[in-house]
mmCIF file of C-alpha atoms and ligand atoms in Angstrom:
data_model
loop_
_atom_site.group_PDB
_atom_site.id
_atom_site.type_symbol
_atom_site.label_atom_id
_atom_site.label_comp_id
_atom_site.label_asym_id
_atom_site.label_seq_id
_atom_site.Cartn_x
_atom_site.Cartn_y
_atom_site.Cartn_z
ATOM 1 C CA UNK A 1 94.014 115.926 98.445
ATOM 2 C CA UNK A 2 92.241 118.064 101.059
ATOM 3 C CA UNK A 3 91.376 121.730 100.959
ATOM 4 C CA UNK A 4 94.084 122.878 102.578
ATOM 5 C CA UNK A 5 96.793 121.466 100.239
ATOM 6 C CA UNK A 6 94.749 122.155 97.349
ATOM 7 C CA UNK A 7 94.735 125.702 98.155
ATOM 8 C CA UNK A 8 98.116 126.475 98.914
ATOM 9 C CA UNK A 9 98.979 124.210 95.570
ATOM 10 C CA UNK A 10 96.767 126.459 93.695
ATOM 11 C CA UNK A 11 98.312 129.422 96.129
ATOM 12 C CA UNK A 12 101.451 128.560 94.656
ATOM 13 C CA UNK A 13 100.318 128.143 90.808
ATOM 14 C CA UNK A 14 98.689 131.500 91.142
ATOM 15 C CA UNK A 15 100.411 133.832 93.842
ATOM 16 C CA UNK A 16 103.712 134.049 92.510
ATOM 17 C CA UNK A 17 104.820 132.761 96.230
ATOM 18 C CA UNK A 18 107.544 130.477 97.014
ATOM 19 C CA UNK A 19 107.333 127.136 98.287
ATOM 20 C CA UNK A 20 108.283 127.162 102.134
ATOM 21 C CA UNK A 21 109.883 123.852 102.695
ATOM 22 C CA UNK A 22 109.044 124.834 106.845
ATOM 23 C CA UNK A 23 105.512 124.592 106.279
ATOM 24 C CA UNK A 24 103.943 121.121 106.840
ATOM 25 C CA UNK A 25 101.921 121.353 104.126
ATOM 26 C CA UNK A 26 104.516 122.445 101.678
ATOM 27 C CA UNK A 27 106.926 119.656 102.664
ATOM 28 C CA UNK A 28 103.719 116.910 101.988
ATOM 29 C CA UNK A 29 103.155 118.702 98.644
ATOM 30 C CA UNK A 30 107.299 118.080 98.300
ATOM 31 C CA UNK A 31 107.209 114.095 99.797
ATOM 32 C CA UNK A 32 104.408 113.600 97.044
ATOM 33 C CA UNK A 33 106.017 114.675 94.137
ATOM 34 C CA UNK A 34 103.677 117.009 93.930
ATOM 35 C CA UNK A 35 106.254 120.191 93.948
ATOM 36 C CA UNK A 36 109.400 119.024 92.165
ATOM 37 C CA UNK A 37 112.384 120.993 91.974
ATOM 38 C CA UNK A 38 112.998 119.940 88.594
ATOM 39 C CA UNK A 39 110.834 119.344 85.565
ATOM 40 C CA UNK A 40 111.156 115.328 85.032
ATOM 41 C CA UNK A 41 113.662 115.185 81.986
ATOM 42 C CA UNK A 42 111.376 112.490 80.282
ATOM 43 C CA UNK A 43 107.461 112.703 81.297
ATOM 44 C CA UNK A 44 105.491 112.153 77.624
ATOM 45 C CA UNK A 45 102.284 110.735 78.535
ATOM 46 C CA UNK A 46 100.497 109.804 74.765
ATOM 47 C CA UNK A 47 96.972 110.193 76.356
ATOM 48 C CA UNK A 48 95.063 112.793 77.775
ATOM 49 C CA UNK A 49 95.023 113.750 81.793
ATOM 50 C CA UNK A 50 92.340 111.630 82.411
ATOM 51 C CA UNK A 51 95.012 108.828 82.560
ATOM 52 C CA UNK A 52 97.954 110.672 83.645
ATOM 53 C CA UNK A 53 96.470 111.866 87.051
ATOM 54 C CA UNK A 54 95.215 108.347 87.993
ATOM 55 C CA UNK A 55 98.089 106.647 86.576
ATOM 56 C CA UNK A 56 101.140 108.867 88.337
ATOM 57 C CA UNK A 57 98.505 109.245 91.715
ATOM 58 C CA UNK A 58 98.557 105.684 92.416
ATOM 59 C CA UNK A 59 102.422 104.826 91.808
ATOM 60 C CA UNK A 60 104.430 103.901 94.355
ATOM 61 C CA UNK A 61 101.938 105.336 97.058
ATOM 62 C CA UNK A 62 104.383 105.795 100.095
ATOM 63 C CA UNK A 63 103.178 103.289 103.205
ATOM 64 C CA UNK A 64 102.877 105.471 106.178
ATOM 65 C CA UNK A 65 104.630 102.361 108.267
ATOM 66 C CA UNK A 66 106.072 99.889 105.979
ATOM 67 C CA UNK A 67 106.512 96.721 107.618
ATOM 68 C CA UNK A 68 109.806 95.553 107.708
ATOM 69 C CA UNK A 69 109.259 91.903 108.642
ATOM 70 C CA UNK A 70 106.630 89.069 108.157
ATOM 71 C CA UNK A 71 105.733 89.689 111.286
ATOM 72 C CA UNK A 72 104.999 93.292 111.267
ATOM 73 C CA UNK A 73 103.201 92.433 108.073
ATOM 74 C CA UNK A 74 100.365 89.813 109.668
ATOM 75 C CA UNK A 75 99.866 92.484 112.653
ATOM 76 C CA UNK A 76 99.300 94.943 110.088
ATOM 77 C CA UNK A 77 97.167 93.031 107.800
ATOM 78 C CA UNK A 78 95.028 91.944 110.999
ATOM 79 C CA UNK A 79 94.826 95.386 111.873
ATOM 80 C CA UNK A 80 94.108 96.462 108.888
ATOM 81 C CA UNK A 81 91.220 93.884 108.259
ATOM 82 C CA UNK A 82 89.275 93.997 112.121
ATOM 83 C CA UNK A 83 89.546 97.919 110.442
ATOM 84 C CA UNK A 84 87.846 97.206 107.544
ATOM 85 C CA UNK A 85 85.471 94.706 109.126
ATOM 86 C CA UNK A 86 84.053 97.067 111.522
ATOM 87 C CA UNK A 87 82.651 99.532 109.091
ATOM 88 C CA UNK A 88 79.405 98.712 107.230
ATOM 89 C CA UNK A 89 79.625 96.049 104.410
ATOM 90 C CA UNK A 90 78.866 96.613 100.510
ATOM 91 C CA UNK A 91 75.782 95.183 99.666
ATOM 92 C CA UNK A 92 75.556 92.287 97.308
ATOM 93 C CA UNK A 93 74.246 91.982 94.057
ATOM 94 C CA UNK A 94 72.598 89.083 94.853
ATOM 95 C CA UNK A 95 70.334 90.350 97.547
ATOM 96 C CA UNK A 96 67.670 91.826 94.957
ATOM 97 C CA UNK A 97 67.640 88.093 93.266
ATOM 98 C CA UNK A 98 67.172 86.522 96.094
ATOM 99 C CA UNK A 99 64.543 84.281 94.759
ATOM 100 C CA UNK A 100 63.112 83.277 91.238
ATOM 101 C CA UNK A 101 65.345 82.847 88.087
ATOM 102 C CA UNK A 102 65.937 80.175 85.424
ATOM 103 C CA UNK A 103 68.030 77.590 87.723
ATOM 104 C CA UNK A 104 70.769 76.211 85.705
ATOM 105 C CA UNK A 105 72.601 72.653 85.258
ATOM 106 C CA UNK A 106 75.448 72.639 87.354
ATOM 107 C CA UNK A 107 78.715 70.140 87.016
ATOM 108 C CA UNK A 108 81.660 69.069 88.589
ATOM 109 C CA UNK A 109 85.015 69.210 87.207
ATOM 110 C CA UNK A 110 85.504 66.330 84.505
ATOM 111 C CA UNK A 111 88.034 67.753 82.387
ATOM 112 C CA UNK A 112 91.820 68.350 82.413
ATOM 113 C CA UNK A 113 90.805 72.369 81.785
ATOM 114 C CA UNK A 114 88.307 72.321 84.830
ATOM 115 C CA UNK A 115 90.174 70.781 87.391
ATOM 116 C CA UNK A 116 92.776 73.355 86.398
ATOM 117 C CA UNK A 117 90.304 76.232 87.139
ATOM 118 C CA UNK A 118 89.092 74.383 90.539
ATOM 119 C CA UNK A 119 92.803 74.024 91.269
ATOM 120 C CA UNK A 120 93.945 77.742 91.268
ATOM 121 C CA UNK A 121 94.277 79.329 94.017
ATOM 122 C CA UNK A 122 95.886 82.221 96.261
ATOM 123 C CA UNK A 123 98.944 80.786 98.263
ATOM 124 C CA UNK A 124 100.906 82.836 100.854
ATOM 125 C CA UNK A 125 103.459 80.223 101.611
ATOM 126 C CA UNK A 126 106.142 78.784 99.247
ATOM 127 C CA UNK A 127 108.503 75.980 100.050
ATOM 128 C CA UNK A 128 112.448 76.303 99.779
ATOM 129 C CA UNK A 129 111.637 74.134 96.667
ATOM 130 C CA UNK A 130 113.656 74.855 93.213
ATOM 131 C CA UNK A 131 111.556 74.950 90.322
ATOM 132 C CA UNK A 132 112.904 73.176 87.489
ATOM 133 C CA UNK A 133 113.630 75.072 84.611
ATOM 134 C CA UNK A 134 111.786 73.312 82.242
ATOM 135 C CA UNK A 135 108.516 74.068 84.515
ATOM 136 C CA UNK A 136 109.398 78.021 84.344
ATOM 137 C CA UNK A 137 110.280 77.311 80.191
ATOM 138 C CA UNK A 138 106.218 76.294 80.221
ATOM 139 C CA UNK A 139 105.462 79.291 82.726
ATOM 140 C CA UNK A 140 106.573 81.638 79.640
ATOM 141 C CA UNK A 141 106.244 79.619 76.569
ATOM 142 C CA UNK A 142 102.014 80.096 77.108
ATOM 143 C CA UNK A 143 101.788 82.838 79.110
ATOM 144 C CA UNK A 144 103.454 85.371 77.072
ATOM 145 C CA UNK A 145 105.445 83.395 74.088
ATOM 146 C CA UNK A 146 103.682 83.603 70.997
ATOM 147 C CA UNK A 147 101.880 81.098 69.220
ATOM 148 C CA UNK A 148 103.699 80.160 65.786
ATOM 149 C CA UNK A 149 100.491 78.821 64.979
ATOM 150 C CA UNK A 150 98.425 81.928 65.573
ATOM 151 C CA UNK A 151 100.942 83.947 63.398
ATOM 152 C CA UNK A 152 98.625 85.957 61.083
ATOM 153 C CA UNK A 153 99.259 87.262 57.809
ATOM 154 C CA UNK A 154 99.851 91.405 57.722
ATOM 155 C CA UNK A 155 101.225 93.723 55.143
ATOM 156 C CA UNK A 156 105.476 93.528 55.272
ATOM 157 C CA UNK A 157 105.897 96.741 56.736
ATOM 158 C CA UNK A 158 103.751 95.346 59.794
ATOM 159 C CA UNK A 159 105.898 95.238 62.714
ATOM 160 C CA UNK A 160 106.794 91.717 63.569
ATOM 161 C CA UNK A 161 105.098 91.329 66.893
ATOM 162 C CA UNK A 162 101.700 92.550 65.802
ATOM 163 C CA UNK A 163 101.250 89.762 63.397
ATOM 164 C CA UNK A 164 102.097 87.347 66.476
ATOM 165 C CA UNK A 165 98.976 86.279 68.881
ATOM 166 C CA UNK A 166 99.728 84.323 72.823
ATOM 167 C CA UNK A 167 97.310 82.489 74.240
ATOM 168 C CA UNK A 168 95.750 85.673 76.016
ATOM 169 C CA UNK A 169 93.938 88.072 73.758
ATOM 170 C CA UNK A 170 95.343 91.315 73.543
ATOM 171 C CA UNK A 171 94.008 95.162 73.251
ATOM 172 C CA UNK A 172 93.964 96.026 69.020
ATOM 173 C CA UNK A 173 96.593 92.840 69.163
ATOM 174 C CA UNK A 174 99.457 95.270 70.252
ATOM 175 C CA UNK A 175 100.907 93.102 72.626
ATOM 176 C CA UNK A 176 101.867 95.741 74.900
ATOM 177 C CA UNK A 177 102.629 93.628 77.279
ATOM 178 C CA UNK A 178 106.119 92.241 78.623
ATOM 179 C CA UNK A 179 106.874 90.073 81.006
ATOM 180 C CA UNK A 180 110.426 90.383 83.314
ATOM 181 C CA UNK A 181 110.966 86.918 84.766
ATOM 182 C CA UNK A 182 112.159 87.002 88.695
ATOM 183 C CA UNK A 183 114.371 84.153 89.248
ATOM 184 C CA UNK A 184 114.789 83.045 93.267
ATOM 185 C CA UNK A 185 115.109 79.781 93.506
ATOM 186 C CA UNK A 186 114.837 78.159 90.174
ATOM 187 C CA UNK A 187 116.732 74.355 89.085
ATOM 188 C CA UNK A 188 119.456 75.462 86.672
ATOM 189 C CA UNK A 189 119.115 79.422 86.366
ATOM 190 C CA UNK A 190 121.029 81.722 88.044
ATOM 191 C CA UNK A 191 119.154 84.033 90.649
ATOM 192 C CA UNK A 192 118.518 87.327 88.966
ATOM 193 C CA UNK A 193 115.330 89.436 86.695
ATOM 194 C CA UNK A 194 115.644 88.652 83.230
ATOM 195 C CA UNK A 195 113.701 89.898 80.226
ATOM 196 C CA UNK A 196 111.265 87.284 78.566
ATOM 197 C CA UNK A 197 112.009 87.848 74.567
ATOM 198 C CA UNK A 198 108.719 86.687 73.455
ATOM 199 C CA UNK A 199 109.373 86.417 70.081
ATOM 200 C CA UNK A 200 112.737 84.253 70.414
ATOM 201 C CA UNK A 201 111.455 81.826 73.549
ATOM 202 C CA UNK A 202 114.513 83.817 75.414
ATOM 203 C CA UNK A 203 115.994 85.414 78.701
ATOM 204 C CA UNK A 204 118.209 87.558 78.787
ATOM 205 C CA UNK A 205 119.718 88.873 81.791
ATOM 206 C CA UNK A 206 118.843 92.509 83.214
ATOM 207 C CA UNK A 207 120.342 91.963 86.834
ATOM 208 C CA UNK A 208 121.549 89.611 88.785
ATOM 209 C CA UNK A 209 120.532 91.829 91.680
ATOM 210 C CA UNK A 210 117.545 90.575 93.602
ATOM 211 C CA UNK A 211 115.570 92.877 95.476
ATOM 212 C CA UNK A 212 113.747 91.198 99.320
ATOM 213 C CA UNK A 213 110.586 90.985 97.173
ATOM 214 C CA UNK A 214 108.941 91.851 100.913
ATOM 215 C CA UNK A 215 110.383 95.556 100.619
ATOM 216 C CA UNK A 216 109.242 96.007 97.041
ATOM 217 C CA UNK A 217 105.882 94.651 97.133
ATOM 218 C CA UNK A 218 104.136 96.837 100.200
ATOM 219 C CA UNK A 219 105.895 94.714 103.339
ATOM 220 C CA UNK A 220 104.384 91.320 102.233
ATOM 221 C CA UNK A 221 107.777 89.634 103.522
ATOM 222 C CA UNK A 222 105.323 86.078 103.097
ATOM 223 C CA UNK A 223 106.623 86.791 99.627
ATOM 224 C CA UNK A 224 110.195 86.418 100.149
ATOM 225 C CA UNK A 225 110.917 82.416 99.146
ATOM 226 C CA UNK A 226 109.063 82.653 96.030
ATOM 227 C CA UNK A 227 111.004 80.837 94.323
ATOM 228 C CA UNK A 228 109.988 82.671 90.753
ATOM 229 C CA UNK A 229 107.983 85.435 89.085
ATOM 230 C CA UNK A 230 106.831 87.474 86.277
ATOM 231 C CA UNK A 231 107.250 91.282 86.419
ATOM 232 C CA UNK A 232 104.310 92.263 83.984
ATOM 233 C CA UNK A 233 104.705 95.382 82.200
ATOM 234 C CA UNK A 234 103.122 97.412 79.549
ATOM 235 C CA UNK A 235 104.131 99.566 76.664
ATOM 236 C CA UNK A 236 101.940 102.448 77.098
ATOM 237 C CA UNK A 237 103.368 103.759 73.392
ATOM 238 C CA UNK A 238 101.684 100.873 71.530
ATOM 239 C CA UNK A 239 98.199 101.696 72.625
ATOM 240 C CA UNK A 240 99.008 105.913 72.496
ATOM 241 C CA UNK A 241 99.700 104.900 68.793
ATOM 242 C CA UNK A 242 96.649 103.296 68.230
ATOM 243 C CA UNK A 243 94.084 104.287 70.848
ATOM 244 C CA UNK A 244 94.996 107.829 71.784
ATOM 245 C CA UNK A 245 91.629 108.252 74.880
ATOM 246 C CA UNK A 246 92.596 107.648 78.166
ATOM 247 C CA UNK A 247 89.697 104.835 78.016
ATOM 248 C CA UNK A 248 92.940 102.561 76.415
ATOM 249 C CA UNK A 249 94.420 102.945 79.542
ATOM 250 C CA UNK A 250 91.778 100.310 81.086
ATOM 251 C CA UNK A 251 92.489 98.325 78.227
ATOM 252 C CA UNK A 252 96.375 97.715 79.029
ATOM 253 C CA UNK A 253 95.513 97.019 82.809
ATOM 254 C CA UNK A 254 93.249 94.784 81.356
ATOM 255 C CA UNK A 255 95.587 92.741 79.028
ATOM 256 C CA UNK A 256 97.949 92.731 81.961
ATOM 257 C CA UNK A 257 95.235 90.699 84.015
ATOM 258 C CA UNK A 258 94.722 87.930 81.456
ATOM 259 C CA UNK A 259 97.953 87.177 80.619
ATOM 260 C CA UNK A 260 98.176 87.147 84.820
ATOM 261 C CA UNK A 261 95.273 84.518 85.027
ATOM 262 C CA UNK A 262 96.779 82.382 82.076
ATOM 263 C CA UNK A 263 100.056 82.375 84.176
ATOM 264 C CA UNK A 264 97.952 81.286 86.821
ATOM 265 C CA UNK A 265 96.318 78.677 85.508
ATOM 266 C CA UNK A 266 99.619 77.139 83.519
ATOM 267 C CA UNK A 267 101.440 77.134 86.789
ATOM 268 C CA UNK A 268 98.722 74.995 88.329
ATOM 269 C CA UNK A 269 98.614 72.708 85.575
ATOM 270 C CA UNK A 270 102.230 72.268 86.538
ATOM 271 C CA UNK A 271 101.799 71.741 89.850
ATOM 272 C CA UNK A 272 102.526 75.289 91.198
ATOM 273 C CA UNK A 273 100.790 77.187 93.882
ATOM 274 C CA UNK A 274 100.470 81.216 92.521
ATOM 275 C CA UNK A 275 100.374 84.486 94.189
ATOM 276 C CA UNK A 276 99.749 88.069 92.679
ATOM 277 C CA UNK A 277 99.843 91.535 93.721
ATOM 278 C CA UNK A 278 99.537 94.909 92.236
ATOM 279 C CA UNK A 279 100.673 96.609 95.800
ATOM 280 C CA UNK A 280 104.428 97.652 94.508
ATOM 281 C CA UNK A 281 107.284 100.084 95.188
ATOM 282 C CA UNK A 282 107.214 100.624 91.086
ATOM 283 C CA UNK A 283 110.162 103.789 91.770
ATOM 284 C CA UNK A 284 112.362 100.485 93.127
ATOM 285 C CA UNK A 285 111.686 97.898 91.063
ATOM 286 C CA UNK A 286 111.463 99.297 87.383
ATOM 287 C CA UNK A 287 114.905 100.375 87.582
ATOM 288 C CA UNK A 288 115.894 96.844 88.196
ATOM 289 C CA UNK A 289 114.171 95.955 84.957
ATOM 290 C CA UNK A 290 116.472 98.483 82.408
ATOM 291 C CA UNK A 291 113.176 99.301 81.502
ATOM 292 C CA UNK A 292 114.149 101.272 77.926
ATOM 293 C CA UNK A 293 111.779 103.938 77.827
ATOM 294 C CA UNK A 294 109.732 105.799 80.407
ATOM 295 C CA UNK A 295 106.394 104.975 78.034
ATOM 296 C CA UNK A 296 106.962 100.885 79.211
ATOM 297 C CA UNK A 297 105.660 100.637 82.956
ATOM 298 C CA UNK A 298 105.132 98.305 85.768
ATOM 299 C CA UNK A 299 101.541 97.059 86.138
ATOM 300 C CA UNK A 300 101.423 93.779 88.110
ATOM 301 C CA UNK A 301 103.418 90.838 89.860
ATOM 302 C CA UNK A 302 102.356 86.753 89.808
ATOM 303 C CA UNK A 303 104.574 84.632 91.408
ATOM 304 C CA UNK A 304 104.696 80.964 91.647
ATOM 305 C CA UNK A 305 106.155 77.896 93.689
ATOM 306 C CA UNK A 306 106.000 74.695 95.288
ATOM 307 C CA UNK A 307 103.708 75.148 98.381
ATOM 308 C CA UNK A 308 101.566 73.877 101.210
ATOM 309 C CA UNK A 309 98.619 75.061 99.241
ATOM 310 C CA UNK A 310 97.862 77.485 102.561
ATOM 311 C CA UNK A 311 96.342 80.947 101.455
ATOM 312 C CA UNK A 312 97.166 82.313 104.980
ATOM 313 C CA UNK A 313 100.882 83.089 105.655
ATOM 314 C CA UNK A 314 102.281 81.240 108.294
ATOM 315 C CA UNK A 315 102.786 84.378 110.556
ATOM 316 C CA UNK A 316 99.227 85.181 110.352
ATOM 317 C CA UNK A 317 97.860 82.491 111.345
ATOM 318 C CA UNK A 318 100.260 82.127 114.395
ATOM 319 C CA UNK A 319 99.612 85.815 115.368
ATOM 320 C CA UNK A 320 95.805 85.043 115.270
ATOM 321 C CA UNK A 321 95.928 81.657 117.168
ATOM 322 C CA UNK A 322 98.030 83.710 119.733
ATOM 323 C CA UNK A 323 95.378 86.390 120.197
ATOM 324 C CA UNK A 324 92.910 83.405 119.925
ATOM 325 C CA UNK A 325 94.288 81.276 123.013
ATOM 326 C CA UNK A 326 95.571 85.343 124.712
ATOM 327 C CA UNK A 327 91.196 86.162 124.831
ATOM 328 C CA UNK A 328 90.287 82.378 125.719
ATOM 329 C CA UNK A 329 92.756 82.448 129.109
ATOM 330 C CA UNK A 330 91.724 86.463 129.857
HETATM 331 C C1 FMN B 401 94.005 92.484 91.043
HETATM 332 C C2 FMN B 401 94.362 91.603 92.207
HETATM 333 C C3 FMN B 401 95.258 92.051 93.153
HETATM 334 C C4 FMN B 401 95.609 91.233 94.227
HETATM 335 N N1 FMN B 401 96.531 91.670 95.140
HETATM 336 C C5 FMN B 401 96.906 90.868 96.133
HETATM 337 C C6 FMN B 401 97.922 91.291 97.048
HETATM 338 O O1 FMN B 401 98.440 92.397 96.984
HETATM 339 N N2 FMN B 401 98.321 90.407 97.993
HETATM 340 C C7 FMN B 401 97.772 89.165 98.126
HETATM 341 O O2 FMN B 401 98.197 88.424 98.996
HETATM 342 N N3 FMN B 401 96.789 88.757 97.284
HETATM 343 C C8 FMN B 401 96.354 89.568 96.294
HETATM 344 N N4 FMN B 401 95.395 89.148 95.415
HETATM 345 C C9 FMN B 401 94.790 87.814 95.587
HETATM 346 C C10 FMN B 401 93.400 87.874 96.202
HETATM 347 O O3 FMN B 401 93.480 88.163 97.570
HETATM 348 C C11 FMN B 401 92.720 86.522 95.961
HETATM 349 O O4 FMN B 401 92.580 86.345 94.579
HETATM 350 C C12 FMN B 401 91.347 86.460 96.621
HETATM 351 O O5 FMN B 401 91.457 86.445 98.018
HETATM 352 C C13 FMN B 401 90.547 85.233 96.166
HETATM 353 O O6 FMN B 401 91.254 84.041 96.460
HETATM 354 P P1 FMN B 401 91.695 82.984 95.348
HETATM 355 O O7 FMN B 401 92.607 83.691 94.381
HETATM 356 O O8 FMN B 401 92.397 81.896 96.084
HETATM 357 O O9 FMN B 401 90.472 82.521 94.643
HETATM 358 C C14 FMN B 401 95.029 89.958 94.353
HETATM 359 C C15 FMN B 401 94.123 89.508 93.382
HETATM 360 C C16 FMN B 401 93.803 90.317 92.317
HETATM 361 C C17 FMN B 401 92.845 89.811 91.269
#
């Protein structure tokens, strides 16, 4: 925020003035959420401001242009990146090791687990290729189904889930996390998000609605045959219970990741390319996930699909062999 919308914000805490929806400054406070006309009939946050400021600040940040086709996308990505590109680089960690150091053993990938980890990767572009269902079934079952193995023994009046561990760890072993399955093109289910019932190895259907993931995830239209998905979600509640400092808000972004990168790597065991993005339109999509409480909120998206293993969306790379062979002729 810049001084001139922080004063008049703290103009109109202070001043007993009204808010002038004329003034330009006013109507950004108004676009932002920032000035509401009504108090939000639901807004407990369990943890302190620390939290609730970064948390709220970085929802659904409104794209100045969003771009409405894959097209628009890759000219705005290249934009965005010669952008980026022309202002001066980070330096690297590994510039003040540059020599010296106990040199290690290195090796290649011999097992099952390590060509797994080689294997994963960042695709952009899916095929119109179902995905049988008993791939997706996997998908869940170790990414976010719990182990009946792993079950651990807790007093009875334990809640059922926290006795229950996945195959990610877990902040305190809440499993706060949920996972909302987005079903595009998959052998045998109907298109449609449906809840992942960890406990029960079950979907059940939320809507049979399906959003142009492109819109809903910042204009990456690249997106828009993946053929399936996991909406990954956390129940802020569970860690307010147990871990009331905003520092527990790191730890259920953090939970979200690794149950991400297990998805990952079980969908390239099976063959799957993956894609992920945290870039979302969260005001669009939770209400697509009957979301139950305004303490559960969207984190993060993975998405896999049969692919042509190309980490460059089609319409980028034509845009930039156009400009390519456009400077080699002028
Ligand atoms: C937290 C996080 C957010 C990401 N968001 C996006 C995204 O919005 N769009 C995208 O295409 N890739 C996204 N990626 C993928 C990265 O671009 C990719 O991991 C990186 O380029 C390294 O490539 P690799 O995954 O193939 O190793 C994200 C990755 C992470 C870990």
């Amino acid at each position: 925020m810049d001084q001139e919308h922080a004063a008049r914000l703290i103009e109109l805490a202070y001043a007993s003035v009204g808010v002038e929806p004329r003034s330009t400054v006013d109507q950004n406070l108004i676009d932002c959420n920032v000035l509401v006309s009504e108090c939000p009939v639901d807004n407990h946050w369990g943890w302190d401001v620390l939290s609730e400021i970064f948390h709220y600040g970085t929802r659904s940040i409104p794209l100045a242009a969003l771009p409405g086709n894959e097209r628009a996308w890759a000219e705005f990505y290249l934009e965005h990146c010669h952008h980026v590109l022309a202002s001066p680089k980070p330096s690297e960690n590994i510039e003040q090791y540059a020599s010296g150091g106990i040199e290690l053993p290195s090796f290649g990938d011999n097992t099952q687990f390590e060509h797994v980890l080689e294997r994963r990767q960042t695709v952009r572009s899916f095929l119109d290729k179902p995905v049988p269902l008993e791939v997706v079934s996997h998908l869940l079952q170790f990414s976010l189904g719990f182990m009946p193995s792993r079950e651990v023994n807790a007093p009875d009046d334990l809640s059922m889930t926290l006795c229950r561990r996945r195959c990610s760890p877990s902040g305190g072993g809440l499993n706060a996390t949920e996972g909302y399955l987005y079903v595009n093109n998959v052998m045998g289910l109907a298109p449609g998000i449906y809840y992942y019932d960890s406990s029960r190895h079950a979907l059940h259907l939320c809507t049979d609605c399906l959003p142009s993931l492109g819109t809903v995830l910042a204009g990456q239209h690249f997106a828009n045959n993946l053929p399936v998905g996991l909406f990954l979600t956390s129940r802020f509640d569970k860690y307010w219970w147990k871990y009331p400092h905003s520092r527990a808000y790191r730890m259920a972004l953090i939970e979200v990741g690794h149950i991400a990168q297990t998805f990952q790597f079980i969908a390239t065991d099976q063959g799957l390319g993956t894609w992920l993005t945290g870039a979302m339109d969260e005001d669009a999509i939770e209400p697509l996930l009957k979301l139950g409480n305004s303490a559960e909120q969207l984190l993060f998206f993975v998405g896999a699909g049969f692919s042509d293993g190309s980490h460059t969306p089609k319409s980028l790379r034509d845009l930039m062999s156009a400009r390519t062979s456009h400077e080699v002729m002028s």
